[in-house]
mmCIF file of C-alpha atoms in Angstrom:
data_model
loop_
_atom_site.group_PDB
_atom_site.id
_atom_site.type_symbol
_atom_site.label_atom_id
_atom_site.label_comp_id
_atom_site.label_asym_id
_atom_site.label_seq_id
_atom_site.Cartn_x
_atom_site.Cartn_y
_atom_site.Cartn_z
ATOM 1 C CA MET A 1 24.358 28.164 -11.578
ATOM 2 C CA ASP A 2 23.335 26.900 -8.130
ATOM 3 C CA PHE A 3 21.945 23.324 -8.308
ATOM 4 C CA GLY A 4 21.199 23.323 -4.621
ATOM 5 C CA LYS A 5 18.988 26.443 -4.822
ATOM 6 C CA VAL A 6 16.995 24.910 -7.689
ATOM 7 C CA LEU A 7 16.589 21.573 -5.843
ATOM 8 C CA MET A 8 15.362 23.346 -2.764
ATOM 9 C CA GLU A 9 12.874 25.389 -4.851
ATOM 10 C CA ALA A 10 11.604 22.311 -6.594
ATOM 11 C CA THR A 11 11.020 20.358 -3.424
ATOM 12 C CA SER A 12 9.512 23.031 -1.235
ATOM 13 C CA SER A 13 6.046 24.467 -1.825
ATOM 14 C CA GLU A 14 5.642 28.210 -1.752
ATOM 15 C CA THR A 15 2.969 29.857 0.692
ATOM 16 C CA LEU A 16 0.989 32.151 -1.560
ATOM 17 C CA PHE A 17 -1.475 33.707 0.908
ATOM 18 C CA GLU A 18 -3.101 33.124 4.252
ATOM 19 C CA ILE A 19 -6.715 32.616 5.013
ATOM 20 C CA PRO A 20 -7.424 34.799 8.178
ATOM 21 C CA PHE A 21 -8.655 32.611 10.941
ATOM 22 C CA PRO A 22 -9.025 33.867 14.571
ATOM 23 C CA GLY A 23 -5.952 32.903 16.546
ATOM 24 C CA HIS A 24 -4.127 31.026 13.801
ATOM 25 C CA PRO A 25 -4.190 32.021 10.096
ATOM 26 C CA ILE A 26 -4.151 29.090 7.723
ATOM 27 C CA PRO A 27 -1.331 29.246 5.092
ATOM 28 C CA VAL A 28 -2.315 28.226 1.489
ATOM 29 C CA SER A 29 0.550 26.811 -0.514
ATOM 30 C CA ASP A 30 0.814 26.778 -4.307
ATOM 31 C CA THR A 31 0.128 22.977 -4.140
ATOM 32 C CA VAL A 32 -3.293 23.542 -2.811
ATOM 33 C CA VAL A 33 -3.997 26.377 -5.437
ATOM 34 C CA VAL A 34 -3.090 23.991 -8.251
ATOM 35 C CA THR A 35 -5.217 21.336 -6.805
ATOM 36 C CA TRP A 36 -8.204 23.836 -6.707
ATOM 37 C CA ILE A 37 -7.570 24.633 -10.389
ATOM 38 C CA ILE A 38 -7.662 21.025 -11.267
ATOM 39 C CA MET A 39 -10.771 20.449 -9.145
ATOM 40 C CA VAL A 40 -12.562 23.377 -10.923
ATOM 41 C CA ILE A 41 -11.541 21.997 -14.332
ATOM 42 C CA LEU A 42 -12.732 18.402 -13.628
ATOM 43 C CA ILE A 43 -16.057 19.531 -12.075
ATOM 44 C CA VAL A 44 -16.809 21.975 -14.820
ATOM 45 C CA SER A 45 -15.989 19.561 -17.597
ATOM 46 C CA ALA A 46 -17.938 16.821 -15.837
ATOM 47 C CA PHE A 47 -20.915 19.144 -15.892
ATOM 48 C CA LEU A 48 -20.500 20.373 -19.416
ATOM 49 C CA LEU A 49 -19.652 16.923 -20.974
ATOM 50 C CA THR A 50 -22.666 15.174 -19.530
ATOM 51 C CA ARG A 51 -25.295 17.634 -20.508
ATOM 52 C CA LYS A 52 -28.019 16.726 -22.947
ATOM 53 C CA MET A 53 -27.163 12.882 -23.175
ATOM 54 C CA LYS A 54 -28.756 10.996 -25.978
ATOM 55 C CA THR A 55 -29.410 7.342 -26.533
ATOM 56 C CA ILE A 56 -27.448 7.400 -29.727
ATOM 57 C CA PRO A 57 -24.136 9.130 -28.722
ATOM 58 C CA GLU A 58 -22.565 11.804 -30.893
ATOM 59 C CA GLY A 59 -19.762 14.176 -30.599
ATOM 60 C CA LYS A 60 -18.520 14.771 -26.961
ATOM 61 C CA GLN A 61 -20.751 11.946 -25.749
ATOM 62 C CA ASN A 62 -18.715 9.388 -27.711
ATOM 63 C CA PHE A 63 -15.573 10.588 -25.923
ATOM 64 C CA VAL A 64 -17.131 10.484 -22.459
ATOM 65 C CA GLU A 65 -18.465 7.015 -22.981
ATOM 66 C CA THR A 66 -15.144 5.648 -24.090
ATOM 67 C CA VAL A 67 -13.522 7.047 -21.022
ATOM 68 C CA VAL A 68 -16.066 5.682 -18.659
ATOM 69 C CA GLU A 69 -16.098 2.394 -20.390
ATOM 70 C CA PHE A 70 -12.260 2.147 -20.116
ATOM 71 C CA LEU A 71 -12.446 3.049 -16.329
ATOM 72 C CA ASN A 72 -15.146 0.397 -15.784
ATOM 73 C CA SER A 73 -13.422 -2.298 -17.678
ATOM 74 C CA MET A 74 -10.367 -1.550 -15.562
ATOM 75 C CA ALA A 75 -12.382 -2.064 -12.325
ATOM 76 C CA LYS A 76 -14.142 -5.132 -13.778
ATOM 77 C CA ASN A 77 -10.809 -6.862 -14.570
ATOM 78 C CA SER A 78 -9.528 -6.572 -10.986
ATOM 79 C CA LEU A 79 -12.672 -6.604 -8.770
ATOM 80 C CA GLY A 80 -14.820 -9.207 -10.487
ATOM 81 C CA HIS A 81 -18.668 -8.946 -10.046
ATOM 82 C CA HIS A 82 -18.521 -6.419 -7.223
ATOM 83 C CA TRP A 83 -16.994 -3.795 -9.577
ATOM 84 C CA LYS A 84 -20.033 -1.561 -9.838
ATOM 85 C CA LYS A 85 -19.869 -0.242 -6.213
ATOM 86 C CA PHE A 86 -16.200 0.539 -6.414
ATOM 87 C CA ALA A 87 -15.549 1.698 -9.959
ATOM 88 C CA PRO A 88 -16.471 5.438 -9.343
ATOM 89 C CA TYR A 89 -13.807 5.970 -6.706
ATOM 90 C CA LEU A 90 -11.163 4.171 -8.717
ATOM 91 C CA GLY A 91 -12.073 6.238 -11.854
ATOM 92 C CA THR A 92 -12.158 9.606 -10.040
ATOM 93 C CA ILE A 93 -8.652 8.879 -8.507
ATOM 94 C CA PHE A 94 -7.246 7.870 -11.835
ATOM 95 C CA ILE A 95 -8.591 10.917 -13.798
ATOM 96 C CA PHE A 96 -7.389 13.318 -10.960
ATOM 97 C CA LEU A 97 -3.865 11.621 -10.760
ATOM 98 C CA ILE A 98 -3.503 11.783 -14.513
ATOM 99 C CA ILE A 99 -4.286 15.465 -14.761
ATOM 100 C CA SER A 100 -2.297 16.386 -11.691
ATOM 101 C CA ASN A 101 0.737 14.272 -12.699
ATOM 102 C CA THR A 102 0.936 15.831 -16.257
ATOM 103 C CA VAL A 103 -0.207 19.311 -15.360
ATOM 104 C CA SER A 104 3.375 20.724 -15.484
ATOM 105 C CA ILE A 105 3.137 20.631 -19.311
ATOM 106 C CA PHE A 106 0.606 23.571 -19.039
ATOM 107 C CA ASN A 107 3.262 25.607 -17.144
ATOM 108 C CA ILE A 108 3.277 28.399 -19.785
ATOM 109 C CA ILE A 109 2.376 31.416 -17.590
ATOM 110 C CA PRO A 110 5.619 33.388 -16.739
ATOM 111 C CA THR A 111 6.647 33.632 -13.185
ATOM 112 C CA SER A 112 6.625 36.812 -11.200
ATOM 113 C CA GLU A 113 10.415 36.929 -11.462
ATOM 114 C CA ASP A 114 10.300 36.751 -15.244
ATOM 115 C CA LEU A 115 7.660 39.518 -15.363
ATOM 116 C CA TYR A 116 9.698 41.836 -13.110
ATOM 117 C CA LYS A 117 12.806 41.220 -15.266
ATOM 118 C CA ILE A 118 10.820 42.064 -18.497
ATOM 119 C CA THR A 119 8.621 44.832 -17.327
ATOM 120 C CA GLY A 120 10.675 46.299 -14.479
ATOM 121 C CA LEU A 121 7.492 47.058 -12.558
ATOM 122 C CA GLU A 122 7.805 47.182 -8.738
ATOM 123 C CA PHE A 123 4.372 45.435 -8.427
ATOM 124 C CA PHE A 124 5.753 42.136 -9.670
ATOM 125 C CA GLU A 125 8.725 42.010 -7.467
ATOM 126 C CA HIS A 126 6.567 41.481 -4.301
ATOM 127 C CA MET A 127 4.130 39.103 -5.816
ATOM 128 C CA PRO A 128 4.554 35.497 -4.501
ATOM 129 C CA LYS A 129 6.070 33.015 -6.868
ATOM 130 C CA PHE A 130 3.488 30.847 -8.626
ATOM 131 C CA SER A 131 4.165 28.164 -11.326
ATOM 132 C CA ILE A 132 2.017 25.198 -12.175
ATOM 133 C CA ARG A 133 3.789 22.176 -11.074
ATOM 134 C CA PRO A 134 2.304 18.783 -10.207
ATOM 135 C CA PRO A 135 0.650 18.879 -6.783
ATOM 136 C CA THR A 136 1.630 15.242 -6.280
ATOM 137 C CA ARG A 137 5.248 16.336 -5.806
ATOM 138 C CA ASP A 138 4.208 17.337 -2.280
ATOM 139 C CA ILE A 139 4.395 14.527 0.082
ATOM 140 C CA ASN A 140 1.239 15.848 1.991
ATOM 141 C CA VAL A 141 -0.977 15.242 -1.125
ATOM 142 C CA THR A 142 0.315 11.765 -1.842
ATOM 143 C CA ALA A 143 0.102 10.750 1.861
ATOM 144 C CA CYS A 144 -3.462 11.919 1.857
ATOM 145 C CA LEU A 145 -4.366 10.022 -1.198
ATOM 146 C CA ALA A 146 -2.622 6.783 0.074
ATOM 147 C CA ILE A 147 -4.611 7.108 3.439
ATOM 148 C CA MET A 148 -7.765 7.678 1.445
ATOM 149 C CA SER A 149 -7.132 4.517 -0.566
ATOM 150 C CA MET A 150 -6.495 2.387 2.478
ATOM 151 C CA VAL A 151 -9.728 3.666 4.180
ATOM 152 C CA PHE A 152 -11.483 2.772 0.922
ATOM 153 C CA VAL A 153 -10.009 -0.702 1.041
ATOM 154 C CA ALA A 154 -11.204 -1.299 4.526
ATOM 155 C CA TYR A 155 -14.665 0.180 3.750
ATOM 156 C CA ALA A 156 -14.963 -2.183 0.672
ATOM 157 C CA GLY A 157 -14.064 -5.216 2.915
ATOM 158 C CA ILE A 158 -16.698 -4.248 5.511
ATOM 159 C CA LYS A 159 -19.295 -3.477 2.841
ATOM 160 C CA VAL A 160 -19.030 -6.761 1.074
ATOM 161 C CA LYS A 161 -18.247 -9.121 4.034
ATOM 162 C CA ARG A 162 -19.971 -7.319 6.882
ATOM 163 C CA THR A 163 -17.941 -6.317 9.954
ATOM 164 C CA SER A 164 -17.652 -9.741 11.492
ATOM 165 C CA GLY A 165 -16.483 -11.283 8.155
ATOM 166 C CA TRP A 166 -13.907 -8.482 7.653
ATOM 167 C CA LEU A 167 -12.541 -8.931 11.192
ATOM 168 C CA LYS A 168 -12.449 -12.733 10.554
ATOM 169 C CA SER A 169 -10.447 -12.303 7.351
ATOM 170 C CA PHE A 170 -7.529 -11.036 9.425
ATOM 171 C CA ALA A 171 -7.049 -14.613 10.741
ATOM 172 C CA GLU A 172 -7.843 -16.422 7.597
ATOM 173 C CA PRO A 173 -5.197 -18.916 6.784
ATOM 174 C CA SER A 174 -3.993 -19.018 10.322
ATOM 175 C CA PRO A 175 -4.112 -16.810 13.433
ATOM 176 C CA ILE A 176 -0.291 -16.236 13.355
ATOM 177 C CA LEU A 177 -0.669 -13.967 10.462
ATOM 178 C CA VAL A 178 -2.941 -11.423 12.436
ATOM 179 C CA PRO A 179 -0.045 -8.917 13.271
ATOM 180 C CA PHE A 180 1.175 -8.943 9.713
ATOM 181 C CA LYS A 181 -2.234 -8.349 8.257
ATOM 182 C CA VAL A 182 -2.811 -5.556 10.571
ATOM 183 C CA LEU A 183 0.619 -4.215 9.776
ATOM 184 C CA ASP A 184 -0.323 -4.220 6.055
ATOM 185 C CA TYR A 185 -2.830 -1.470 6.556
ATOM 186 C CA PHE A 186 0.120 0.804 7.735
ATOM 187 C CA THR A 187 2.918 -0.195 5.447
ATOM 188 C CA ARG A 188 0.904 -0.157 2.297
ATOM 189 C CA PRO A 189 -0.110 3.522 2.422
ATOM 190 C CA VAL A 190 3.502 4.444 3.277
ATOM 191 C CA SER A 191 4.747 2.567 0.262
ATOM 192 C CA MET A 192 2.140 3.915 -2.121
ATOM 193 C CA CYS A 193 2.728 7.451 -0.813
ATOM 194 C CA PHE A 194 6.509 7.263 -1.204
ATOM 195 C CA ARG A 195 6.298 5.651 -4.670
ATOM 196 C CA LEU A 196 3.998 8.432 -6.146
ATOM 197 C CA PHE A 197 5.884 11.164 -4.443
ATOM 198 C CA GLY A 198 9.399 9.998 -5.277
ATOM 199 C CA ASN A 199 8.537 9.399 -8.897
ATOM 200 C CA LEU A 200 6.957 12.855 -9.334
ATOM 201 C CA LEU A 201 9.575 14.691 -7.443
ATOM 202 C CA GLY A 202 12.356 12.957 -9.215
ATOM 203 C CA SER A 203 10.958 13.863 -12.625
ATOM 204 C CA VAL A 204 10.322 17.485 -11.497
ATOM 205 C CA ILE A 205 13.927 17.758 -10.339
ATOM 206 C CA VAL A 206 15.245 16.211 -13.551
ATOM 207 C CA MET A 207 13.226 18.623 -15.686
ATOM 208 C CA GLU A 208 14.260 21.615 -13.580
ATOM 209 C CA LEU A 209 17.906 20.758 -13.984
ATOM 210 C CA LEU A 210 17.357 20.257 -17.665
ATOM 211 C CA TYR A 211 15.620 23.607 -18.055
ATOM 212 C CA MET A 212 18.605 25.263 -16.353
ATOM 213 C CA THR A 213 21.375 23.748 -18.340
ATOM 214 C CA ILE A 214 19.795 23.214 -21.919
ATOM 215 C CA PRO A 215 16.705 25.548 -22.074
ATOM 216 C CA ALA A 216 15.988 24.900 -25.770
ATOM 217 C CA ILE A 217 14.587 21.919 -27.811
ATOM 218 C CA LEU A 218 15.884 19.039 -25.628
ATOM 219 C CA PRO A 219 13.526 19.601 -22.704
ATOM 220 C CA GLY A 220 10.556 19.335 -25.126
ATOM 221 C CA LEU A 221 11.614 15.921 -26.125
ATOM 222 C CA VAL A 222 12.568 14.571 -22.540
ATOM 223 C CA SER A 223 9.344 16.138 -21.137
ATOM 224 C CA ILE A 224 7.375 13.591 -23.256
ATOM 225 C CA TYR A 225 8.859 10.862 -21.012
ATOM 226 C CA PHE A 226 9.224 12.510 -17.619
ATOM 227 C CA ASP A 227 6.069 14.594 -17.686
ATOM 228 C CA ILE A 228 3.530 12.536 -19.623
ATOM 229 C CA PHE A 229 4.523 8.946 -19.799
ATOM 230 C CA ASP A 230 5.784 8.678 -16.271
ATOM 231 C CA GLY A 231 2.863 10.632 -14.838
ATOM 232 C CA VAL A 232 0.307 8.443 -16.580
ATOM 233 C CA LEU A 233 2.142 5.239 -15.643
ATOM 234 C CA GLN A 234 2.450 6.216 -12.003
ATOM 235 C CA ALA A 235 -1.275 7.184 -11.917
ATOM 236 C CA TYR A 236 -2.147 3.808 -13.327
ATOM 237 C CA VAL A 237 0.141 1.987 -10.860
ATOM 238 C CA PHE A 238 -1.369 3.800 -8.024
ATOM 239 C CA VAL A 239 -5.039 2.946 -9.084
ATOM 240 C CA PHE A 240 -3.922 -0.720 -9.953
ATOM 241 C CA LEU A 241 -2.533 -1.205 -6.513
ATOM 242 C CA THR A 242 -5.602 0.257 -4.799
ATOM 243 C CA SER A 243 -7.750 -2.195 -6.865
ATOM 244 C CA LEU A 244 -5.476 -4.994 -6.154
ATOM 245 C CA TYR A 245 -5.721 -4.299 -2.401
ATOM 246 C CA THR A 246 -9.552 -3.901 -2.707
ATOM 247 C CA ALA A 247 -9.876 -7.164 -4.625
ATOM 248 C CA GLU A 248 -7.906 -8.893 -1.903
ATOM 249 C CA SER A 249 -9.998 -7.442 0.880
ATOM 250 C CA ILE A 250 -13.474 -8.222 -0.713
ATOM 251 C CA GLU A 251 -12.405 -11.755 -1.788
ATOM 252 C CA MET B 1 34.823 13.149 9.763
ATOM 253 C CA GLU B 2 32.292 15.914 9.911
ATOM 254 C CA THR B 3 28.664 15.198 10.220
ATOM 255 C CA ALA B 4 27.936 16.776 6.909
ATOM 256 C CA ALA B 5 30.327 14.646 4.942
ATOM 257 C CA ILE B 6 28.910 11.577 6.605
ATOM 258 C CA MET B 7 25.408 12.487 5.712
ATOM 259 C CA ILE B 8 26.319 13.014 2.000
ATOM 260 C CA ILE B 9 28.049 9.585 1.914
ATOM 261 C CA ALA B 10 24.934 8.134 3.494
ATOM 262 C CA ALA B 11 22.654 9.709 0.758
ATOM 263 C CA CYS B 12 24.902 8.453 -1.858
ATOM 264 C CA VAL B 13 24.899 4.918 -0.426
ATOM 265 C CA ALA B 14 21.014 5.044 -0.177
ATOM 266 C CA VAL B 15 20.560 6.042 -3.818
ATOM 267 C CA ALA B 16 23.314 3.606 -5.147
ATOM 268 C CA ALA B 17 21.963 0.616 -3.261
ATOM 269 C CA GLY B 18 18.358 1.215 -4.339
ATOM 270 C CA SER B 19 19.325 1.941 -7.882
ATOM 271 C CA VAL B 20 21.330 -1.370 -8.237
ATOM 272 C CA ALA B 21 18.446 -3.420 -7.049
ATOM 273 C CA ALA B 22 15.903 -1.679 -9.399
ATOM 274 C CA GLY B 23 18.301 -1.988 -12.364
ATOM 275 C CA ILE B 24 18.820 -5.686 -11.905
ATOM 276 C CA SER B 25 15.093 -6.441 -11.282
ATOM 277 C CA ILE B 26 13.880 -4.330 -14.281
ATOM 278 C CA GLY B 27 16.610 -5.978 -16.491
ATOM 279 C CA ARG B 28 15.482 -9.496 -15.443
ATOM 280 C CA ALA B 29 11.821 -8.718 -16.041
ATOM 281 C CA THR B 30 12.363 -7.179 -19.429
ATOM 282 C CA SER B 31 14.658 -10.022 -20.551
ATOM 283 C CA LYS B 32 11.990 -12.599 -19.560
ATOM 284 C CA ALA B 33 9.332 -10.455 -21.310
ATOM 285 C CA VAL B 34 11.344 -10.344 -24.586
ATOM 286 C CA GLU B 35 11.808 -14.002 -24.412
ATOM 287 C CA SER B 36 8.129 -14.784 -24.056
ATOM 288 C CA ILE B 37 7.094 -12.310 -26.706
ATOM 289 C CA ALA B 38 9.538 -14.003 -29.118
ATOM 290 C CA ARG B 39 7.956 -17.219 -28.243
ATOM 291 C CA GLN B 40 4.326 -16.156 -28.418
ATOM 292 C CA PRO B 41 4.072 -12.829 -30.618
ATOM 293 C CA GLU B 42 0.330 -12.905 -30.426
ATOM 294 C CA ALA B 43 0.360 -12.275 -26.639
ATOM 295 C CA GLY B 44 2.595 -9.251 -27.033
ATOM 296 C CA ASP B 45 0.097 -6.574 -25.957
ATOM 297 C CA LYS B 46 -0.681 -8.355 -22.572
ATOM 298 C CA ILE B 47 2.876 -9.070 -21.905
ATOM 299 C CA THR B 48 3.911 -5.543 -22.639
ATOM 300 C CA THR B 49 1.436 -3.968 -20.191
ATOM 301 C CA THR B 50 2.216 -6.395 -17.567
ATOM 302 C CA THR B 51 5.925 -5.787 -17.865
ATOM 303 C CA LEU B 52 5.442 -2.072 -17.694
ATOM 304 C CA LEU B 53 3.481 -2.475 -14.543
ATOM 305 C CA GLY B 54 6.015 -4.763 -13.075
ATOM 306 C CA ALA B 55 8.958 -2.497 -14.006
ATOM 307 C CA ALA B 56 7.005 0.450 -12.302
ATOM 308 C CA LEU B 57 6.655 -1.592 -9.233
ATOM 309 C CA ALA B 58 10.233 -2.725 -9.247
ATOM 310 C CA GLU B 59 11.380 0.804 -9.730
ATOM 311 C CA ALA B 60 9.970 1.572 -6.318
ATOM 312 C CA THR B 61 13.133 0.403 -4.505
ATOM 313 C CA ALA B 62 15.145 3.070 -6.254
ATOM 314 C CA ILE B 63 12.498 5.617 -5.565
ATOM 315 C CA TYR B 64 12.631 4.717 -1.864
ATOM 316 C CA GLY B 65 16.341 5.037 -1.880
ATOM 317 C CA PHE B 66 15.951 8.501 -3.517
ATOM 318 C CA VAL B 67 13.383 9.662 -1.074
ATOM 319 C CA ILE B 68 15.484 8.608 1.986
ATOM 320 C CA ALA B 69 18.487 10.355 0.471
ATOM 321 C CA LEU B 70 16.396 13.552 0.173
ATOM 322 C CA ILE B 71 15.292 13.082 3.744
ATOM 323 C CA ILE B 72 18.827 12.692 5.044
ATOM 324 C CA LEU B 73 20.028 15.729 3.117
ATOM 325 C CA LEU B 74 17.104 18.118 3.545
ATOM 326 C CA VAL B 75 15.472 17.304 6.853
ATOM 327 C CA LYS B 76 17.609 19.024 9.576
#
């Protein structure tokens, strides 16, 4: 058993294929492919679930309305009466993060290595490794989400208070605070990005080590905490922090 | 000492210091939450969600330590 190898495998993302581009081919890693799969699932289900809406909800519409109402009430609680403009973004990020943090429970397809061991076919040996693991364990994804959130916070401040009011809010209690308030826009995304990345990577590593040492029964139980509970909690924390910062900037 | 040994010690210190801080803060938060639920059982739901959120935020120190340890060990 080689713990170091497993750790390296869990932390790095495999390049699956390259998009030919004149001069410089663009590598596509498994993180991106999993993100694409999640995006397709979300878009298709959004189309299917909102077809043929009725005044009196029934069946699937009940479910959708419950979800939307929950997301709206979350935005309403933290943003006050401006919630309607900003609820869609927060809800989208929340749903995306919940699915991408817990996506590793759907990791049931065998890897190319397993297929090669079972069937002995040459074809599988040269296939790139692909397994469904949370895309948020890649620091590029979380950094991107954190920067998006900070841009959203600045946008919300400008939208509600106009540019002059937003700029004035930097020197609100006293002008001495200006450097700290400017610095906030750079330290907050770093902290949000590291929090999500570290949590997800930590749980992925713990689960990988557990799969290696005790492959039966126990991982199923522990996975409930590390894959589902922790993933949903971190998604909620990320969205909560975004809405907190938004509420502060539109106040 | 070799550089590799120093790097491993540095990673251990980063994880240990962060974990101690997170452990103490989550313990304090939980003890206060239990106290207030015992005093006011009808506010239990609200207190529980707030405590979970606070614990997740306090946990961040341990996570920063972990990330920094990984950076020390893996980034050459």
